[in-house]
mmCIF file of C-alpha atoms and ligand atoms in Angstrom:
data_model
loop_
_atom_site.group_PDB
_atom_site.id
_atom_site.type_symbol
_atom_site.label_atom_id
_atom_site.label_comp_id
_atom_site.label_asym_id
_atom_site.label_seq_id
_atom_site.Cartn_x
_atom_site.Cartn_y
_atom_site.Cartn_z
ATOM 1 C CA MET A 363 19.295 -17.429 -12.537
ATOM 2 C CA ALA A 364 18.500 -14.166 -14.364
ATOM 3 C CA ALA A 365 19.030 -10.913 -12.469
ATOM 4 C CA PRO A 366 15.812 -9.723 -10.810
ATOM 5 C CA LEU A 367 13.858 -6.756 -12.072
ATOM 6 C CA ILE A 368 14.435 -3.782 -9.763
ATOM 7 C CA ALA A 369 11.528 -1.497 -8.899
ATOM 8 C CA PRO A 370 12.810 1.511 -6.933
ATOM 9 C CA SER A 371 10.148 2.908 -4.599
ATOM 10 C CA ILE A 372 9.933 6.661 -5.035
ATOM 11 C CA LEU A 373 8.844 6.884 -1.395
ATOM 12 C CA SER A 374 12.573 7.219 -0.653
ATOM 13 C CA ALA A 375 13.204 9.834 -3.373
ATOM 14 C CA ASP A 376 13.471 13.583 -2.773
ATOM 15 C CA PHE A 377 9.806 14.636 -3.004
ATOM 16 C CA ALA A 378 10.800 18.222 -3.789
ATOM 17 C CA ARG A 379 12.483 17.014 -7.010
ATOM 18 C CA LEU A 380 10.337 14.019 -7.892
ATOM 19 C CA GLY A 381 10.429 14.344 -11.694
ATOM 20 C CA GLU A 382 14.231 14.596 -11.734
ATOM 21 C CA GLU A 383 14.484 11.674 -9.333
ATOM 22 C CA VAL A 384 12.331 9.470 -11.563
ATOM 23 C CA ARG A 385 14.455 10.414 -14.586
ATOM 24 C CA ALA A 386 17.696 9.735 -12.716
ATOM 25 C CA ILE A 387 16.612 6.355 -11.388
ATOM 26 C CA THR A 388 15.367 5.361 -14.853
ATOM 27 C CA ILE A 389 18.717 6.242 -16.439
ATOM 28 C CA ALA A 390 20.461 4.354 -13.615
ATOM 29 C CA GLY A 391 18.789 1.098 -14.667
ATOM 30 C CA ALA A 392 15.442 0.818 -12.892
ATOM 31 C CA ASP A 393 13.186 -1.745 -14.577
ATOM 32 C CA TRP A 394 9.931 -0.492 -13.078
ATOM 33 C CA ILE A 395 9.045 2.604 -11.054
ATOM 34 C CA HIS A 396 7.302 1.553 -7.824
ATOM 35 C CA ILE A 397 4.777 4.070 -6.524
ATOM 36 C CA ASP A 398 3.472 3.598 -2.981
ATOM 37 C CA VAL A 399 0.016 5.065 -2.497
ATOM 38 C CA MET A 400 -1.030 5.287 1.164
ATOM 39 C CA ASP A 401 -4.333 6.606 2.480
ATOM 40 C CA GLY A 402 -3.719 7.235 6.205
ATOM 41 C CA HIS A 403 -6.463 4.702 6.969
ATOM 42 C CA PHE A 404 -5.532 1.302 5.534
ATOM 43 C CA VAL A 405 -1.936 2.142 6.502
ATOM 44 C CA PRO A 406 -0.725 4.795 8.961
ATOM 45 C CA ASN A 407 0.834 7.154 6.413
ATOM 46 C CA LEU A 408 -0.266 9.491 3.606
ATOM 47 C CA THR A 409 1.643 9.723 0.346
ATOM 48 C CA ILE A 410 0.566 10.504 -3.186
ATOM 49 C CA GLY A 411 -2.459 10.430 -5.435
ATOM 50 C CA PRO A 412 -3.240 10.065 -9.140
ATOM 51 C CA SER A 413 -2.352 13.661 -10.029
ATOM 52 C CA VAL A 414 1.254 13.052 -8.949
ATOM 53 C CA VAL A 415 1.376 9.833 -10.973
ATOM 54 C CA LYS A 416 0.109 11.756 -13.987
ATOM 55 C CA ALA A 417 2.722 14.479 -13.489
ATOM 56 C CA LEU A 418 5.498 11.867 -13.303
ATOM 57 C CA ARG A 419 4.388 9.896 -16.344
ATOM 58 C CA PRO A 420 6.403 11.938 -18.913
ATOM 59 C CA HIS A 421 9.589 11.461 -16.864
ATOM 60 C CA SER A 422 10.053 7.723 -17.532
ATOM 61 C CA ALA A 423 9.150 5.205 -20.223
ATOM 62 C CA LYS A 424 9.451 2.341 -17.712
ATOM 63 C CA PRO A 425 6.336 0.606 -16.388
ATOM 64 C CA PHE A 426 4.707 2.323 -13.421
ATOM 65 C CA ASP A 427 4.178 -0.299 -10.705
ATOM 66 C CA VAL A 428 1.480 1.248 -8.536
ATOM 67 C CA HIS A 429 0.993 -0.253 -5.072
ATOM 68 C CA LEU A 430 -2.326 0.839 -3.626
ATOM 69 C CA MET A 431 -2.513 0.731 0.169
ATOM 70 C CA VAL A 432 -5.974 2.231 0.082
ATOM 71 C CA SER A 433 -9.345 1.105 1.440
ATOM 72 C CA PRO A 434 -11.837 0.926 -0.154
ATOM 73 C CA VAL A 435 -9.857 0.769 -3.361
ATOM 74 C CA ASP A 436 -12.227 0.204 -6.304
ATOM 75 C CA VAL A 437 -13.249 3.832 -6.531
ATOM 76 C CA TYR A 438 -9.649 4.894 -7.322
ATOM 77 C CA LEU A 439 -8.719 2.288 -9.956
ATOM 78 C CA GLU A 440 -9.870 4.272 -12.945
ATOM 79 C CA ALA A 441 -8.016 7.415 -11.846
ATOM 80 C CA PHE A 442 -4.704 5.580 -11.431
ATOM 81 C CA ALA A 443 -5.164 3.761 -14.746
ATOM 82 C CA ALA A 444 -5.833 7.066 -16.504
ATOM 83 C CA ALA A 445 -2.843 8.663 -14.761
ATOM 84 C CA GLY A 446 -0.495 6.129 -16.353
ATOM 85 C CA ALA A 447 -0.242 3.077 -14.074
ATOM 86 C CA ASP A 448 0.808 -0.114 -15.886
ATOM 87 C CA ILE A 449 0.584 -2.538 -12.961
ATOM 88 C CA ILE A 450 -1.973 -1.951 -10.204
ATOM 89 C CA THR A 451 -1.503 -3.963 -7.017
ATOM 90 C CA VAL A 452 -4.076 -4.158 -4.246
ATOM 91 C CA HIS A 453 -4.379 -5.760 -0.810
ATOM 92 C CA PRO A 454 -7.147 -8.359 -0.309
ATOM 93 C CA GLU A 455 -7.903 -6.794 3.092
ATOM 94 C CA ALA A 456 -8.682 -3.457 1.427
ATOM 95 C CA GLY A 457 -12.001 -4.923 0.299
ATOM 96 C CA PRO A 458 -14.699 -5.297 -0.096
ATOM 97 C CA HIS A 459 -14.411 -7.910 -2.919
ATOM 98 C CA VAL A 460 -10.884 -8.535 -4.104
ATOM 99 C CA HIS A 461 -11.868 -10.784 -7.023
ATOM 100 C CA ARG A 462 -14.083 -8.019 -8.374
ATOM 101 C CA THR A 463 -11.212 -5.542 -7.920
ATOM 102 C CA VAL A 464 -8.881 -7.746 -9.971
ATOM 103 C CA GLN A 465 -11.489 -7.988 -12.721
ATOM 104 C CA ALA A 466 -11.886 -4.208 -12.693
ATOM 105 C CA ILE A 467 -8.126 -3.623 -13.049
ATOM 106 C CA ARG A 468 -7.945 -5.987 -16.005
ATOM 107 C CA ALA A 469 -11.014 -4.445 -17.609
ATOM 108 C CA LEU A 470 -9.084 -1.160 -17.562
ATOM 109 C CA GLY A 471 -6.366 -2.902 -19.605
ATOM 110 C CA LYS A 472 -3.831 -2.944 -16.759
ATOM 111 C CA LYS A 473 -1.882 -5.733 -15.112
ATOM 112 C CA ALA A 474 -3.347 -6.804 -11.765
ATOM 113 C CA GLY A 475 -1.279 -7.576 -8.669
ATOM 114 C CA ILE A 476 -2.171 -8.967 -5.248
ATOM 115 C CA ALA A 477 -0.131 -7.872 -2.216
ATOM 116 C CA LEU A 478 0.221 -10.243 0.730
ATOM 117 C CA ASN A 479 0.970 -8.614 4.093
ATOM 118 C CA PRO A 480 3.396 -10.453 6.408
ATOM 119 C CA GLY A 481 0.456 -11.964 8.326
ATOM 120 C CA THR A 482 -1.519 -12.936 5.213
ATOM 121 C CA PRO A 483 -1.089 -16.539 4.052
ATOM 122 C CA ALA A 484 -0.165 -17.622 0.537
ATOM 123 C CA LYS A 485 -3.406 -19.580 0.283
ATOM 124 C CA THR A 486 -5.242 -16.268 -0.051
ATOM 125 C CA LEU A 487 -4.186 -16.592 -3.704
ATOM 126 C CA ASP A 488 -6.007 -19.917 -4.273
ATOM 127 C CA TYR A 489 -8.990 -18.483 -6.130
ATOM 128 C CA LEU A 490 -7.223 -15.441 -7.567
ATOM 129 C CA ILE A 491 -4.129 -16.892 -9.179
ATOM 130 C CA ASP A 492 -5.794 -17.604 -12.514
ATOM 131 C CA GLU A 493 -6.678 -13.937 -12.915
ATOM 132 C CA ILE A 494 -3.589 -12.057 -11.764
ATOM 133 C CA ASP A 495 -0.325 -10.927 -13.332
ATOM 134 C CA LEU A 496 1.746 -10.296 -10.199
ATOM 135 C CA VAL A 497 2.053 -11.315 -6.555
ATOM 136 C CA LEU A 498 3.679 -8.814 -4.186
ATOM 137 C CA VAL A 499 4.995 -10.462 -1.028
ATOM 138 C CA MET A 500 5.351 -7.797 1.670
ATOM 139 C CA SER A 501 8.485 -8.445 3.709
ATOM 140 C CA VAL A 502 7.577 -5.557 6.050
ATOM 141 C CA ASN A 503 4.216 -4.349 7.305
ATOM 142 C CA PRO A 504 3.036 -1.701 4.860
ATOM 143 C CA GLY A 505 3.173 1.989 5.733
ATOM 144 C CA PHE A 506 6.780 3.121 5.804
ATOM 145 C CA GLY A 507 10.090 2.770 4.026
ATOM 146 C CA GLY A 508 13.264 1.870 5.873
ATOM 147 C CA GLN A 509 11.939 -1.080 7.924
ATOM 148 C CA SER A 510 13.767 -4.366 8.546
ATOM 149 C CA PHE A 511 13.187 -7.414 6.342
ATOM 150 C CA ILE A 512 10.992 -10.067 8.006
ATOM 151 C CA THR A 513 12.883 -13.274 7.342
ATOM 152 C CA ASN A 514 10.012 -15.746 7.656
ATOM 153 C CA GLN A 515 8.506 -14.262 4.491
ATOM 154 C CA LEU A 516 11.106 -16.263 2.552
ATOM 155 C CA ARG A 517 8.971 -19.354 3.190
ATOM 156 C CA LYS A 518 6.011 -17.537 1.690
ATOM 157 C CA ILE A 519 8.037 -16.575 -1.376
ATOM 158 C CA GLU A 520 8.920 -20.249 -1.878
ATOM 159 C CA ALA A 521 5.274 -21.266 -1.455
ATOM 160 C CA VAL A 522 4.059 -18.623 -3.909
ATOM 161 C CA ARG A 523 6.708 -19.637 -6.446
ATOM 162 C CA LYS A 524 5.326 -23.203 -6.320
ATOM 163 C CA MET A 525 1.777 -21.937 -6.809
ATOM 164 C CA ILE A 526 2.865 -19.878 -9.812
ATOM 165 C CA GLU A 527 4.666 -22.867 -11.370
ATOM 166 C CA LYS A 528 1.576 -24.995 -10.834
ATOM 167 C CA SER A 529 -0.646 -22.381 -12.475
ATOM 168 C CA GLY A 530 1.482 -22.466 -15.623
ATOM 169 C CA ARG A 531 0.852 -18.741 -16.029
ATOM 170 C CA ALA A 532 3.364 -15.908 -16.473
ATOM 171 C CA ILE A 533 2.990 -14.207 -13.084
ATOM 172 C CA HIS A 534 5.659 -11.968 -11.576
ATOM 173 C CA LEU A 535 6.711 -12.641 -7.987
ATOM 174 C CA GLU A 536 7.811 -9.341 -6.448
ATOM 175 C CA VAL A 537 9.010 -8.683 -2.892
ATOM 176 C CA ASP A 538 8.624 -5.355 -1.082
ATOM 177 C CA GLY A 539 10.304 -4.091 2.087
ATOM 178 C CA GLY A 540 13.760 -4.135 3.637
ATOM 179 C CA ILE A 541 15.484 -5.132 0.397
ATOM 180 C CA ASP A 542 19.259 -4.591 0.244
ATOM 181 C CA ALA A 543 21.971 -6.497 -1.613
ATOM 182 C CA VAL A 544 21.879 -9.308 0.982
ATOM 183 C CA THR A 545 18.110 -9.772 1.316
ATOM 184 C CA ALA A 546 17.770 -9.368 -2.467
ATOM 185 C CA ARG A 547 19.789 -12.529 -2.947
ATOM 186 C CA LEU A 548 17.726 -14.415 -0.342
ATOM 187 C CA CYS A 549 14.547 -13.426 -2.178
ATOM 188 C CA THR A 550 15.760 -14.433 -5.631
ATOM 189 C CA ASP A 551 17.023 -17.741 -4.244
ATOM 190 C CA ALA A 552 13.524 -18.290 -2.810
ATOM 191 C CA GLY A 553 11.939 -17.611 -6.214
ATOM 192 C CA ALA A 554 11.365 -13.862 -6.570
ATOM 193 C CA ASP A 555 11.890 -12.269 -9.986
ATOM 194 C CA ALA A 556 11.228 -8.616 -9.088
ATOM 195 C CA LEU A 557 12.295 -6.581 -6.055
ATOM 196 C CA VAL A 558 11.046 -3.266 -4.691
ATOM 197 C CA ALA A 559 13.756 -1.180 -3.045
ATOM 198 C CA GLY A 560 13.304 2.326 -1.677
ATOM 199 C CA THR A 561 16.115 3.058 0.765
ATOM 200 C CA ALA A 562 18.651 0.899 -1.074
ATOM 201 C CA SER A 563 17.912 2.456 -4.489
ATOM 202 C CA PHE A 564 17.982 6.126 -3.494
ATOM 203 C CA LYS A 565 20.774 6.154 -0.910
ATOM 204 C CA GLY A 566 23.764 8.407 -1.596
ATOM 205 C CA GLY A 567 22.109 10.660 -4.186
ATOM 206 C CA PRO A 568 21.914 10.434 -7.985
ATOM 207 C CA GLU A 569 25.610 9.670 -8.562
ATOM 208 C CA GLN A 570 25.111 6.436 -6.604
ATOM 209 C CA TYR A 571 21.893 5.209 -8.224
ATOM 210 C CA ALA A 572 23.474 3.063 -10.945
ATOM 211 C CA ALA A 573 25.790 1.367 -8.437
ATOM 212 C CA ASN A 574 22.872 0.863 -6.030
ATOM 213 C CA ILE A 575 20.789 -0.863 -8.697
ATOM 214 C CA ALA A 576 23.702 -2.981 -9.907
ATOM 215 C CA ALA A 577 24.309 -4.128 -6.323
ATOM 216 C CA LEU A 578 20.644 -5.113 -5.966
ATOM 217 C CA LYS A 579 20.756 -7.042 -9.229
ATOM 218 C CA GLY A 580 23.889 -8.822 -8.044
ATOM 219 C CA THR A 581 25.806 -7.737 -11.129
ATOM 220 C CA VAL A 582 28.682 -6.102 -9.219
HETATM 221 C C1 DX5 B 1271 6.011 -0.091 2.376
HETATM 222 C C2 DX5 B 1271 6.176 0.169 0.895
HETATM 223 C C3 DX5 B 1271 7.530 -0.136 0.354
HETATM 224 C C4 DX5 B 1271 8.636 0.674 0.923
HETATM 225 C C5 DX5 B 1271 9.939 -0.014 0.689
HETATM 226 O O1 DX5 B 1271 4.681 0.091 2.715
HETATM 227 O O2 DX5 B 1271 5.253 -0.630 0.179
HETATM 228 O O3 DX5 B 1271 7.525 -0.065 -1.051
HETATM 229 O O4 DX5 B 1271 8.681 1.975 0.452
HETATM 230 O O5 DX5 B 1271 10.931 0.733 1.310
HETATM 231 P P1 DX5 B 1271 12.339 0.125 1.733
HETATM 232 O O6 DX5 B 1271 12.966 -0.458 0.509
HETATM 233 O O7 DX5 B 1271 13.054 1.306 2.265
HETATM 234 O O8 DX5 B 1271 12.081 -0.941 2.773
HETATM 235 ZN ZN1 ZN B 1272 5.292 -0.837 -2.082
#
């Protein structure tokens, strides 16, 4: 099986040096830059907005994988698209009408992702799968980095992989939360092709980033 794409979450980067951190993780081999946007309402934490995404855009040529944990979300899509997002992922629970949200993301010329919380079933995708470019299986409850991987989400990854195969469409299957070298392998065995990793990407400082990413890809 091909090595998974690695999307380091900048939530675990040094926020006082964010541009440098994005450059360093890009040079170290990141495939995508994962940006966790939290609103203090849909999830119990506050992080960054479109102006930070815009400021970071010149620091990496890699796709910006923007994970919106924001409710309601539609009103912010245009701002994140303009700021330089390439993939925009939303939660169905963020409402009010997730199908409309997906259409809006694609109308902005961006790739659309659907995030499934640990308690959200795979069948939520039934009437969305023909319109999306990515599924993000949350292996922790959203809100914070550094949480433990919830093992029963592996069954969901397997189920989503089957749905993607059946659709015949090129849809990425990404997993987010508690990813380290061990859980990375469990996820790719279950059918994931992209992995978000915050803690495991940024641990040890910039000299360690290349080794961290290689370990997550399983190439060391
Ligand atoms: C959680 C975020 C994750 C998180 C991952 O709400 O969506 O992207 O930062 O962090 P780690 O890899 O530390 O579990
Ligand atoms: Zn995320």
